[in-house]
Amino acid sequence: MKMSQFSNLENADWIFDNSFQELEGEIARGISKFWPAKLIGPMVPSSYLDGRIENDKGYGASLWKPLSEECLNWLKTKPKQSVIYISFGSMVSLTPKQMEEIAYALIGINMNFLWVVRDTEKCKLPKGFIESTEGKGLIVSWCNQLKTLANQAIGCFVTHCGWNSTLEGLSLGVPMVAMPQWSDQMTDAKFIDEIWEIGVRPKLDELLGIVKREELLFCLKEVMKGEKSYEIRRNATKLRNLAKKTVSEGGSSDKTINEFVNSLNLACYMKYKKSLIAFV
């Protein structure tokens, strides 16, 4: 099914990509040799970027029923950049062993954390973990990710590197710990770690097929307070500013959208003009 989405690309006049020139311009130029890729991202609600569109605060749909303001109220009690936010999206199901390793890494770093764990996955947490981390940690089955990432208390984002999550974290300037699971997530993680340098990627234990607690603990420390922390945050802030600039008036994505609208207007005008000639 996924492959069929790309079967007719050569017949399209415009193909919109949720990225932006300053982030992946070179890649887009390469792709444009094969089909007309146009970068119009990041497609993050305006209130989190340039603020030009009033009341544009969300995507208008959610897979999960929103909870109360529990997450945001809890974050209000935490210092700036002191919270580790962990979310693996709506589809990833980690093994009990991987959940255990993450849990013990969080115990080891002894810092505030907010971990999104679906109700069906909570049985994989180590016995007594929730009780032992009360006060330091908050485990919820859902949270508004954009509002969470935008909160000043968030210090880093442990993510599965799905493109939406990657782009949200990047657009809001949040350093990341990349733990990809499949598909394009592997590529996204490589860019986070090696190309954009806005985070780190823990090494996988090839024998066990998981990230072990010691490795994750090292990476969390590196992003939150290690030698690379300042450089990572500086790079993340730089990309956040570029994301804001590209969707602002006159930015590269803004120009592309205007070009598309003008193209539609011209096409409609030519069709209308042709119909008038035919009528005469």
Coordinates of C-alpha atoms in Angstrom, one line a residue:
M1 CA 0.0 0.0 0.0
K2 CA 2.8 2.4 0.9
M3 CA 4.6 1.8 -2.4
S4 CA 1.4 2.4 -4.4
Q5 CA 1.3 6.0 -3.0
F6 CA 4.4 6.7 -5.2
S7 CA 3.3 5.0 -8.4
N8 CA 2.0 8.1 -10.1
L9 CA 4.5 10.7 -9.0
E10 CA 5.8 11.4 -12.4
N11 CA 2.4 12.7 -13.5
A12 CA 2.1 15.3 -10.8
D13 CA 2.9 19.0 -11.3
W14 CA 3.4 19.7 -7.5
I15 CA 4.5 17.3 -4.8
F16 CA 4.5 18.8 -1.3
D17 CA 7.1 17.6 1.2
N18 CA 6.9 18.4 4.9
S19 CA 10.4 19.8 5.2
F20 CA 12.1 23.0 4.5
Q21 CA 14.9 24.4 2.3
E22 CA 17.3 25.2 5.0
L23 CA 17.0 21.7 6.4
E24 CA 17.0 19.5 3.3
G25 CA 17.4 21.8 0.4
E26 CA 20.2 19.8 -1.2
I27 CA 18.2 16.5 -0.9
A28 CA 15.2 18.2 -2.4
R29 CA 17.2 19.5 -5.4
G30 CA 18.3 15.9 -6.0
I31 CA 14.8 14.6 -5.8
S32 CA 13.5 17.3 -8.2
K33 CA 15.4 15.7 -11.0
F34 CA 12.9 12.8 -10.8
W35 CA 9.7 14.5 -9.7
P36 CA 8.6 18.1 -8.7
A37 CA 9.2 18.0 -5.0
K38 CA 8.3 21.3 -3.2
L39 CA 9.2 21.9 0.4
I40 CA 6.4 23.7 2.4
G41 CA 7.2 22.6 6.0
P42 CA 7.5 22.4 8.8
M43 CA 3.8 21.8 8.9
V44 CA 3.6 22.7 12.6
P45 CA 0.7 24.9 13.9
S46 CA 1.5 28.6 13.4
S47 CA 1.2 29.5 17.1
Y48 CA 4.4 27.4 17.8
L49 CA 6.4 29.1 15.0
D50 CA 5.6 32.5 13.4
G51 CA 2.2 33.1 15.1
R52 CA 0.8 34.6 11.9
I53 CA -2.4 32.5 11.9
E54 CA -4.6 33.3 14.9
N55 CA -5.9 30.3 16.9
D56 CA -3.8 27.8 14.8
K57 CA -2.8 25.7 17.8
G58 CA -3.2 22.1 16.8
Y59 CA -3.7 19.6 14.0
G60 CA -7.4 19.4 14.5
A61 CA -7.4 15.6 15.1
S62 CA -6.0 13.1 17.6
L63 CA -5.7 9.3 17.7
W64 CA -6.2 9.5 21.5
K65 CA -8.7 11.2 23.7
P66 CA -6.9 14.2 25.4
L67 CA -6.4 13.9 29.1
S68 CA -6.7 16.8 31.5
E69 CA -4.0 19.4 32.0
E70 CA -2.1 17.0 34.3
C71 CA 1.1 17.0 32.2
L72 CA 1.3 20.8 31.8
N73 CA 0.4 21.4 35.5
W74 CA 3.1 19.0 36.5
L75 CA 5.7 20.7 34.2
K76 CA 4.9 24.0 35.7
T77 CA 6.5 22.8 39.0
K78 CA 9.8 21.8 37.3
P79 CA 12.8 24.1 36.6
K80 CA 13.7 25.1 33.1
Q81 CA 15.2 22.3 30.9
S82 CA 15.1 19.8 33.8
V83 CA 12.7 17.3 32.4
I84 CA 13.4 14.3 30.1
Y85 CA 10.4 13.7 27.8
I86 CA 10.0 10.1 26.5
S87 CA 7.5 9.1 23.8
F88 CA 7.6 6.4 21.1
G89 CA 4.5 7.5 19.3
S90 CA 1.2 5.7 18.8
M91 CA 2.4 2.6 17.0
V92 CA 5.7 1.4 18.6
S93 CA 5.5 -1.4 21.0
L94 CA 8.7 -2.0 22.9
T95 CA 9.8 -5.3 24.4
P96 CA 9.5 -5.7 28.2
K97 CA 13.3 -5.9 28.3
Q98 CA 13.7 -2.5 26.5
M99 CA 11.1 -0.9 28.8
E100 CA 13.0 -2.2 31.8
E101 CA 16.3 -0.8 30.4
I102 CA 14.7 2.6 29.9
A103 CA 13.2 2.6 33.4
Y104 CA 16.5 1.8 35.1
A105 CA 18.3 4.4 33.0
L106 CA 15.8 7.0 34.3
I107 CA 16.3 5.8 37.9
G108 CA 20.1 6.0 37.3
I109 CA 20.1 9.6 36.0
N110 CA 17.9 10.7 38.9
M111 CA 16.3 13.6 36.9
N112 CA 12.7 14.7 36.3
F113 CA 11.0 12.7 33.5
L114 CA 7.7 12.6 31.7
W115 CA 7.1 9.3 30.0
V116 CA 4.1 8.5 27.7
V117 CA 3.2 4.8 28.1
R118 CA 0.0 3.6 26.6
D119 CA -2.3 1.7 29.0
T120 CA -1.6 -1.6 27.1
E121 CA 2.1 -1.2 27.6
K122 CA 2.2 -0.3 31.3
C123 CA 2.4 -4.0 32.3
K124 CA 5.9 -4.0 30.8
L125 CA 7.2 -1.5 33.4
P126 CA 9.4 -3.0 36.2
K127 CA 7.4 -3.8 39.4
G128 CA 7.4 -0.8 41.7
F129 CA 8.9 1.6 39.2
I130 CA 6.0 4.1 39.2
E131 CA 5.9 4.2 43.0
S132 CA 9.7 4.5 43.4
T133 CA 9.9 7.5 41.0
E134 CA 6.9 9.4 42.3
G135 CA 7.7 13.1 42.4
K136 CA 10.6 12.8 40.0
G137 CA 8.6 11.1 37.3
L138 CA 5.2 11.3 35.7
I139 CA 3.8 8.5 33.5
V140 CA 0.8 9.2 31.4
S141 CA -1.0 7.3 28.6
W142 CA -1.3 10.5 26.4
C143 CA -0.2 14.1 26.3
N144 CA -0.3 16.9 23.9
Q145 CA 3.1 16.6 22.4
L146 CA 3.4 20.1 20.9
K147 CA 2.4 21.7 24.1
T148 CA 4.8 19.5 26.0
L149 CA 7.8 20.1 23.7
A150 CA 7.1 23.8 23.8
N151 CA 7.2 23.9 27.6
Q152 CA 10.4 25.4 28.9
A153 CA 10.8 22.7 31.5
I154 CA 11.6 20.1 28.8
G155 CA 15.3 19.5 28.5
C156 CA 15.4 16.7 26.0
F157 CA 13.2 14.4 23.9
V158 CA 13.7 10.6 23.8
T159 CA 12.0 9.7 20.5
H160 CA 11.4 6.9 18.1
C161 CA 12.3 9.4 15.3
G162 CA 9.1 9.3 13.4
W163 CA 9.2 12.2 11.0
N164 CA 6.4 14.1 12.6
S165 CA 8.0 13.8 16.1
T166 CA 11.4 14.7 14.6
L167 CA 10.1 17.8 12.9
E168 CA 8.1 18.9 16.0
G169 CA 11.2 18.5 18.3
L170 CA 13.4 20.2 15.7
S171 CA 10.9 23.1 15.2
L172 CA 10.7 23.7 18.9
G173 CA 14.4 23.5 19.5
V174 CA 14.4 20.5 21.7
P175 CA 17.6 18.3 21.8
M176 CA 16.9 14.6 21.2
V177 CA 18.0 11.1 22.1
A178 CA 17.2 9.1 19.0
M179 CA 15.9 5.5 19.5
P180 CA 14.6 4.5 16.0
Q181 CA 12.6 1.3 15.5
W182 CA 12.0 0.8 11.8
S183 CA 11.7 2.3 8.3
D184 CA 12.6 6.0 7.8
Q185 CA 13.2 6.4 11.5
M186 CA 16.7 5.0 11.0
T187 CA 17.5 7.8 8.5
D188 CA 15.9 10.4 10.7
A189 CA 18.1 9.3 13.7
K190 CA 21.2 9.5 11.6
F191 CA 20.4 13.1 10.7
I192 CA 19.6 14.0 14.3
D193 CA 22.9 12.6 15.5
E194 CA 25.4 13.0 12.7
I195 CA 24.2 15.6 10.2
W196 CA 22.2 18.2 12.2
E197 CA 23.9 17.4 15.5
I198 CA 20.9 18.2 17.5
G199 CA 21.0 15.0 19.6
V200 CA 22.7 11.7 20.1
R201 CA 21.9 8.1 19.2
P202 CA 22.5 5.3 21.7
K203 CA 24.3 2.3 20.4
L204 CA 22.2 -0.9 20.0
D205 CA 23.4 -4.0 21.7
E206 CA 23.4 -6.2 18.6
L207 CA 23.2 -9.5 20.6
L208 CA 20.1 -8.4 22.6
G209 CA 18.6 -6.1 19.9
I210 CA 18.0 -3.3 22.5
V211 CA 19.6 -0.2 23.9
K212 CA 21.0 -1.1 27.3
R213 CA 20.5 1.0 30.4
E214 CA 24.2 2.0 30.7
E215 CA 24.2 3.3 27.1
L216 CA 21.0 5.2 27.4
L217 CA 22.1 6.7 30.7
F218 CA 25.3 7.9 29.1
C219 CA 23.4 9.5 26.2
L220 CA 20.9 11.2 28.6
K221 CA 23.7 12.7 30.6
E222 CA 25.4 13.8 27.4
V223 CA 22.4 15.7 26.2
M224 CA 21.2 17.1 29.5
K225 CA 24.5 18.1 31.1
G226 CA 27.5 16.5 29.3
E227 CA 30.3 18.0 27.3
K228 CA 28.3 18.1 24.1
S229 CA 25.2 19.5 25.7
Y230 CA 25.9 23.2 24.9
E231 CA 26.8 22.5 21.3
I232 CA 23.7 20.3 20.8
R233 CA 21.4 23.0 22.3
R234 CA 23.0 25.7 20.1
N235 CA 22.4 23.6 17.0
A236 CA 18.8 22.9 18.1
T237 CA 18.2 26.6 18.7
K238 CA 19.6 27.4 15.3
L239 CA 17.3 25.0 13.5
R240 CA 14.3 26.2 15.5
N241 CA 15.0 29.8 14.3
L242 CA 15.4 28.6 10.7
A243 CA 12.1 26.7 10.9
K244 CA 10.4 29.9 12.1
K245 CA 12.0 31.9 9.4
T246 CA 11.0 29.6 6.6
V247 CA 7.3 29.8 7.3
S248 CA 7.3 33.5 8.0
E249 CA 6.4 36.0 5.4
G250 CA 9.0 35.9 2.6
G251 CA 10.6 32.6 3.9
S252 CA 11.3 29.8 1.5
S253 CA 8.3 27.6 2.4
D254 CA 6.0 30.7 2.4
K255 CA 7.2 31.6 -1.1
T256 CA 6.6 28.1 -2.3
I257 CA 3.0 28.1 -1.1
N258 CA 2.4 31.5 -2.7
E259 CA 3.8 30.2 -6.0
F260 CA 1.4 27.3 -5.8
V261 CA -1.6 29.6 -5.2
N262 CA -0.5 31.8 -8.1
S263 CA -0.1 28.7 -10.3
L264 CA -3.7 27.7 -9.4
N265 CA -5.0 31.2 -10.1
L266 CA -3.3 31.3 -13.5
A267 CA -4.6 27.8 -14.4
C268 CA -8.1 28.8 -13.4
Y269 CA -7.8 32.1 -15.4
M270 CA -6.6 30.3 -18.5
K271 CA -9.3 27.7 -18.3
Y272 CA -11.9 30.5 -17.9
K273 CA -10.4 32.5 -20.8
K274 CA -10.5 29.4 -23.0
S275 CA -14.1 28.7 -22.1
L276 CA -15.0 32.3 -23.1
I277 CA -13.3 31.9 -26.5
A278 CA -15.1 28.7 -27.1
F279 CA -18.5 30.3 -26.1
V280 CA -17.9 33.2 -28.6

